[in-house]
Coordinates of C-alpha atoms and ligand atoms in Angstrom, one line a residue:
X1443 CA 0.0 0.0 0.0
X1444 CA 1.3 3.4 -0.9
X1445 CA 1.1 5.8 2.0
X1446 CA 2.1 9.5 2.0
X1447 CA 1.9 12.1 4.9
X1448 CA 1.9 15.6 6.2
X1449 CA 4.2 16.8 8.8
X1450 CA 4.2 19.6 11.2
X1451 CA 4.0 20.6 14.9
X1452 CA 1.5 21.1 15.6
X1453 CA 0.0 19.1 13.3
X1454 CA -3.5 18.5 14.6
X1455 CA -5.6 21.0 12.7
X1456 CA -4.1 20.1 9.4
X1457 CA -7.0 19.5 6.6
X1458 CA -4.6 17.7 4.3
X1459 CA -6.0 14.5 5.4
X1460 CA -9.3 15.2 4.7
X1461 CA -8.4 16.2 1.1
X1462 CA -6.2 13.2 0.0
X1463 CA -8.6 10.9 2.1
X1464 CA -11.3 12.1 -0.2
X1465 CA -9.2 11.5 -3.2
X1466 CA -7.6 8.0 -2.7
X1467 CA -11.7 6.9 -1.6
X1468 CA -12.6 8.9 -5.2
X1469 CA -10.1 7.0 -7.3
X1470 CA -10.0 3.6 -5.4
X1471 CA -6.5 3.9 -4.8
X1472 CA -5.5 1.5 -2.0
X1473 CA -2.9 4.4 -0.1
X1474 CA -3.1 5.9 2.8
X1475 CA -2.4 9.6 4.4
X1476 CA -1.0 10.3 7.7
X1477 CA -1.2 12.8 9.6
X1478 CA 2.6 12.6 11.9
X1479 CA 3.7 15.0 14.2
X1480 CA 7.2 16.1 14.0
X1481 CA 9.3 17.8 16.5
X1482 CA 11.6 20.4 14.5
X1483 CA 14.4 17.8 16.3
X1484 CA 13.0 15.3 14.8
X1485 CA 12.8 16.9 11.2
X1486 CA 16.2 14.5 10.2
X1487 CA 14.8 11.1 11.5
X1488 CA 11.8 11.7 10.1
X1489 CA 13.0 12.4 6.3
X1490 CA 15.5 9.5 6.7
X1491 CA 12.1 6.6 6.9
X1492 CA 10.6 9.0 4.0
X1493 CA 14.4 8.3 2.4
X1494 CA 14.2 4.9 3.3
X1495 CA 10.7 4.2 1.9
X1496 CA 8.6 4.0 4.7
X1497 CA 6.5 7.2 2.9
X1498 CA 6.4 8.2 -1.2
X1499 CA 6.6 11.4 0.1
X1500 CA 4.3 14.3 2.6
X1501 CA 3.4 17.6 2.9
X1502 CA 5.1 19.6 4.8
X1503 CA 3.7 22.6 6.9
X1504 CA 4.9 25.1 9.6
X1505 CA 7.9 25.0 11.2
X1506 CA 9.4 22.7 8.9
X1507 CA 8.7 24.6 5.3
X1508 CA 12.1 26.4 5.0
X1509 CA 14.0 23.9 7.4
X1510 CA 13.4 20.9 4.6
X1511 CA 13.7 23.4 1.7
X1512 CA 17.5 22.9 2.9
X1513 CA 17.7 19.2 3.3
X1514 CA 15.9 18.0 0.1
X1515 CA 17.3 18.2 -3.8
X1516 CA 15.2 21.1 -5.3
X1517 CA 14.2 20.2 -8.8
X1518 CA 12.8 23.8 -10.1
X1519 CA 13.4 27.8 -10.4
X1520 CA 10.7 28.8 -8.4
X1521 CA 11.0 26.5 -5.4
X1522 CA 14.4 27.8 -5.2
X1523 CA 13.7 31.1 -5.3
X1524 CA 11.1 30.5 -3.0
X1525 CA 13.3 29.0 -0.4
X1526 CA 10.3 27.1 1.2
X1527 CA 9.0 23.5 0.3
X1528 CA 5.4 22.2 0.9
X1529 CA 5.3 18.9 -0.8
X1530 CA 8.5 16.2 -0.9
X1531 CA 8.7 12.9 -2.9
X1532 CA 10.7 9.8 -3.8
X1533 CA 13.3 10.1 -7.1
X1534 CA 15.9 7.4 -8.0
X1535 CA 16.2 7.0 -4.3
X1536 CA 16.5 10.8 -3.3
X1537 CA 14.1 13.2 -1.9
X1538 CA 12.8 15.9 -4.2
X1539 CA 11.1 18.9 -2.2
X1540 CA 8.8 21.3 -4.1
X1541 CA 6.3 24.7 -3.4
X1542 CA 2.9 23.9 -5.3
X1543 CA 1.6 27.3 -2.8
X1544 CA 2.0 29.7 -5.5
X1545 CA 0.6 27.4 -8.6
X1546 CA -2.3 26.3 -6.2
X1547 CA -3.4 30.2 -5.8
X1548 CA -2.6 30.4 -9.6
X1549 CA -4.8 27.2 -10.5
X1550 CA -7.8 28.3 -7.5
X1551 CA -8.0 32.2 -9.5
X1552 CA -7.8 30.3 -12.9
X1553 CA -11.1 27.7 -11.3
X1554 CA -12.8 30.7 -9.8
X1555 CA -12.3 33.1 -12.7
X1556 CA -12.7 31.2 -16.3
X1557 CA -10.4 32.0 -19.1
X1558 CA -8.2 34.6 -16.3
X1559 CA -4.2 34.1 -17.0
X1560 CA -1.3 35.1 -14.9
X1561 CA 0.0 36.5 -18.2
X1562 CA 0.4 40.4 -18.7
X1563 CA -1.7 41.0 -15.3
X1564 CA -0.9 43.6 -13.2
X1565 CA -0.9 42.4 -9.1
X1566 CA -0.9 43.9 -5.8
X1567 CA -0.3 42.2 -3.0
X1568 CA -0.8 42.9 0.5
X1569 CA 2.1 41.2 2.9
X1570 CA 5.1 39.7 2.4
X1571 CA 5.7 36.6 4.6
X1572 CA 6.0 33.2 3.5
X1573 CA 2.7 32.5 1.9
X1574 CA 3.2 36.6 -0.3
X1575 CA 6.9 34.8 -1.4
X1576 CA 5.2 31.6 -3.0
X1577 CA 2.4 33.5 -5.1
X1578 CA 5.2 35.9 -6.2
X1579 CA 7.1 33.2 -7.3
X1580 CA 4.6 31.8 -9.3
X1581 CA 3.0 34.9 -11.0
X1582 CA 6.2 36.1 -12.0
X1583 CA 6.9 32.1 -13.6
X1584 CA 3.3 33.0 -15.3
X1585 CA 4.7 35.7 -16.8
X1586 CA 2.7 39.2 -14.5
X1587 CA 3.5 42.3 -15.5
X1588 CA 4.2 43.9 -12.4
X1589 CA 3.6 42.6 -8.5
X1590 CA 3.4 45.4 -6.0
X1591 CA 4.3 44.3 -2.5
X1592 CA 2.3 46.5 -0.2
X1593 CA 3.4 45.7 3.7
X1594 CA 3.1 47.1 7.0
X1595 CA 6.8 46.3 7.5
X1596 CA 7.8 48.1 4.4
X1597 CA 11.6 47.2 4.3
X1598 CA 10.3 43.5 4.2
X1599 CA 8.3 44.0 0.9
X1600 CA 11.6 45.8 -0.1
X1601 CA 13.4 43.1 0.5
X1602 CA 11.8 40.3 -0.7
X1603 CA 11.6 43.0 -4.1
X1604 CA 15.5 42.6 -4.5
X1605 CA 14.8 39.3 -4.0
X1606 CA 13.0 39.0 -6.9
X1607 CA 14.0 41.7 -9.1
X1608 CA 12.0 43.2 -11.5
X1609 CA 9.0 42.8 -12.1
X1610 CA 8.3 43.6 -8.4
X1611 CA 8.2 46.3 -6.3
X1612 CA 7.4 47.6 -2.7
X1613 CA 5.0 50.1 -1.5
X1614 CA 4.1 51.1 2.2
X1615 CA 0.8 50.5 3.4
X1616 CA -0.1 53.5 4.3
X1617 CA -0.3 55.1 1.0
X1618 CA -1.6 51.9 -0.9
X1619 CA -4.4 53.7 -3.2
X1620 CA -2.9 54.6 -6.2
X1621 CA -1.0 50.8 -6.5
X1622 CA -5.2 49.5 -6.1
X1623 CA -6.5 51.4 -8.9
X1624 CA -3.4 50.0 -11.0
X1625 CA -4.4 46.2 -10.2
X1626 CA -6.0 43.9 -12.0
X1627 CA -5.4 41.2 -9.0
X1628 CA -5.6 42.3 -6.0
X1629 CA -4.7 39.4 -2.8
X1630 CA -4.5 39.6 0.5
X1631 CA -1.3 37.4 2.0
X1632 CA -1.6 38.4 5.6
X1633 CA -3.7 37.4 8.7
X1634 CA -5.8 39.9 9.0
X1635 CA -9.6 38.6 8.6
X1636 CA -9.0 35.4 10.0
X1637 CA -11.2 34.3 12.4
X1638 CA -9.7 35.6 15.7
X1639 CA -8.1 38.6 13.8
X1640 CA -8.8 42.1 13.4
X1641 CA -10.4 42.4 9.9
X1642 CA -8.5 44.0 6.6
X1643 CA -9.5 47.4 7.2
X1644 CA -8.8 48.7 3.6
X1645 CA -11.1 51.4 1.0
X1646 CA -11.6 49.3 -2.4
X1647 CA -13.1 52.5 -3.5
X1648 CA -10.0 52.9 -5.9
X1649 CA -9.7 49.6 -7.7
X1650 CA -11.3 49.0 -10.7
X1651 CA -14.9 47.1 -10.9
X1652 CA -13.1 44.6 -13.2
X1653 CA -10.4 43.6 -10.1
X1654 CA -9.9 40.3 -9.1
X1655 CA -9.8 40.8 -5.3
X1656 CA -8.5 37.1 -3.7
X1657 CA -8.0 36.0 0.1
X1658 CA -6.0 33.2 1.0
X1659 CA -7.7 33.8 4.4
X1660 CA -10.1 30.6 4.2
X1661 CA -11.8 30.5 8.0
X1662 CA -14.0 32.4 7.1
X1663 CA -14.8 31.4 4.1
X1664 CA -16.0 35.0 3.0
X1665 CA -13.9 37.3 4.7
X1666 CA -14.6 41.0 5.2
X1667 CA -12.7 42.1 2.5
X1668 CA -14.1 39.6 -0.3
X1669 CA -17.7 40.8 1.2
X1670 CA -16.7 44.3 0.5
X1671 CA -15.4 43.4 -3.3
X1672 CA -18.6 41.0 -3.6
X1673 CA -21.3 44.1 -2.7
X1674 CA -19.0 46.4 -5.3
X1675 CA -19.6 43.8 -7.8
X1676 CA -16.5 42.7 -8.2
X1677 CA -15.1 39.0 -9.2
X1678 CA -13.8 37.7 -5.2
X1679 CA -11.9 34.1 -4.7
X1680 CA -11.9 33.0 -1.6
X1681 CA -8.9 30.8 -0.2
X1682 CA -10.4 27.7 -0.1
X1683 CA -8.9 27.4 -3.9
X1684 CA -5.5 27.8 -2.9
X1685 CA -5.5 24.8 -0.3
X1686 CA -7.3 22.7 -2.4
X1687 CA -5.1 22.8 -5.7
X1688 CA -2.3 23.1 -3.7
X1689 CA -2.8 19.4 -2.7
X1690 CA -3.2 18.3 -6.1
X1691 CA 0.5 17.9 -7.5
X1692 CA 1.4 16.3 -4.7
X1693 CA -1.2 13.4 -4.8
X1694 CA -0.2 13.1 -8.7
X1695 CA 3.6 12.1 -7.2
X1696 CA 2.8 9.7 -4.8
X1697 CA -0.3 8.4 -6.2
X1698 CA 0.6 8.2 -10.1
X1699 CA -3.2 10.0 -10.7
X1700 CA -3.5 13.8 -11.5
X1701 CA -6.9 14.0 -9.2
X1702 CA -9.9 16.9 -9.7
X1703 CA -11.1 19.1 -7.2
X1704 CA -14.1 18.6 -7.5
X1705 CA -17.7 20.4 -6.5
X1706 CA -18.2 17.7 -3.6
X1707 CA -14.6 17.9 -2.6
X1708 CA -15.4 21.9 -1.9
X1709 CA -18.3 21.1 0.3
X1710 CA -16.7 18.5 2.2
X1711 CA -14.1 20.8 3.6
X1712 CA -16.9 23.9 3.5
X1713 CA -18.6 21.9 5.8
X1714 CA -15.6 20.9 8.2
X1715 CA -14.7 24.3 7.9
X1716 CA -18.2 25.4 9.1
X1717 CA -18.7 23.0 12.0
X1718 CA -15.2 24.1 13.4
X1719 CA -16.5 28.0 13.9
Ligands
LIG1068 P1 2.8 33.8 6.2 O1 4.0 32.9 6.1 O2 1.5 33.1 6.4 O3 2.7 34.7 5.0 P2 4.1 35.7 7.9 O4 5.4 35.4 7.4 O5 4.0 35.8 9.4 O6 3.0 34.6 7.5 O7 3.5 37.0 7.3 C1 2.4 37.7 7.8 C2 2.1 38.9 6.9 O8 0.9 39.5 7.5 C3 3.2 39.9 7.0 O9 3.2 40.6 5.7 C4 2.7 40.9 8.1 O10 3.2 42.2 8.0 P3 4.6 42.6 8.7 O11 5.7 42.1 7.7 O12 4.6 44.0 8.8 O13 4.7 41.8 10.0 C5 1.2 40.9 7.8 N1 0.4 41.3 9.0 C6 0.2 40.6 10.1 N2 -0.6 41.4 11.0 C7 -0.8 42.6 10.4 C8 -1.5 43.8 10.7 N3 -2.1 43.9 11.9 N4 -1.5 44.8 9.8 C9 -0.9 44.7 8.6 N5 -0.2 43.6 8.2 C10 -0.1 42.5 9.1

């Protein structure tokens, strides 16, 4: 039986499980997904039985995403420029690690938003932690014009900029209009309208009724700001998207089938989602 995994610590909250679950059931796959706590000491041990063929591969979540990026062979550009891996697998006896963050938030706008492309768009983002570095990294491999990093913390937008190069840039938060009413892709990277968090407390009365205004936030499912963009009349995606497609490559690696995310698949985690509030 083929088994994958996620790892983290904590790990308990983790809806991978629930997502794979539904796919090996869907394509009568005889695998199984773990869920395995790992202490950040026990990162090493842990990759060795992955090494050793105990797992095809796992997911891999907070603390661990940057600490495996360095312990793993990293096959492609933008996992290495991301400097983060969420998803490692099995190659001629070597572990592989990969970021599928960025092209899940790519493929969840692309679901949500029929016929949109990456190509030519111009994006502002709001943060610039770990989860703004991914979607960068994948927008810019999709060939957008130009990513503004808006951040509180404005030197680390600038940063991460350099990073990057060209075509992103940094902007501070405080004077974020005029980089809205330039955006044809507007996302929200940070915390803020989580459940438990303060809301995003930000005018869309600049940004053009044709922006794509996306949340990775997923609990709630509608946050503030996609209610605000929904009553303008603009196109919302919420971040459910991201966590589902996200899954997707790596369930193709393990598993040997490219699986769907499917309608059902949505309003299984919806309603796990829900009954957690
Ligand atoms: P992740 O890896 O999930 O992206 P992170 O690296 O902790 O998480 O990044 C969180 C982002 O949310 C940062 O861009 C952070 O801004 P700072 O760089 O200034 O810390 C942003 N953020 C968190 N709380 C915020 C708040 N109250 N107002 C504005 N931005 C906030």
């Amino acid at each position: 039986m083929t088994a994958a995994c996620v790892i983290g610590w904590p790990i308990a909250h983790s809806r991978s499980p629930m997502i794979h679950g539904y796919w090996l059931k869907r394509y009568g796959i005889d695998g199984r997904y773990d869920r395995v706590p790992v202490r950040p000491e026990e990162l090493d041990q842990f990759l060795e039985r992955v090494r050793e063929g105990e797992y095809a591969g796992c997911n891999v979540t907070i603390p661990h995403k940057e600490a495996v990026f360095g312990k793993v062979r990293i096959a492609d550009p933008a996992t290495r420029r991301i400097g983060a891996v969420n998803t490692v697998y099995r190659k001629d006896g070597e572990l592989v690690g990969r970021n599928t963050d960025g092209l899940g938030f790519i493929l969840s706008v692309k679901s949500a938003i029929p016929g949109w492309s990456a190509d030519g768009a111009r994006v502002a983002i709001l943060g610039a932690g770990g989860a703004a570095r991914a979607i960068v990294a994948a927008l810019i491999e999709e060939g957008a014009r130009s990513v503004t990093l808006i951040n509180r913390t404005l030197e680390r937008a600038e940063a991460l900029a350099r990073h990057f190069g060209s075509p992103v840039s940094a902007a501070p938060w405080d004077n974020m209009q005029d980089r809205l009413s330039e955006a044809d892709l507007l996302v929200n990277t940070t915390s803020l309208g989580m459940a438990h968090n303060p809301p995003l407390d930000i005018s869309l009365s600049s940004i053009s009724k044709r922006t794509i205004v996306a949340d990775i936030v997923y609990s709630p499912l509608e946050t503030p700001l996609l209610k605000a963009a929904r009553a303008r009349g603009n196109p919302a995606v919420d971040g459910l998207g991201m966590l589902l497609h996200q899954a997707a490559p790596g369930f193709e690696l393990w598993f040997g089938v490219r699986p769907e995310v499917t309608p059902e698949l949505r309003a299984l985690l919806v309603a796990d989602l829900e009954a957690a509030r």
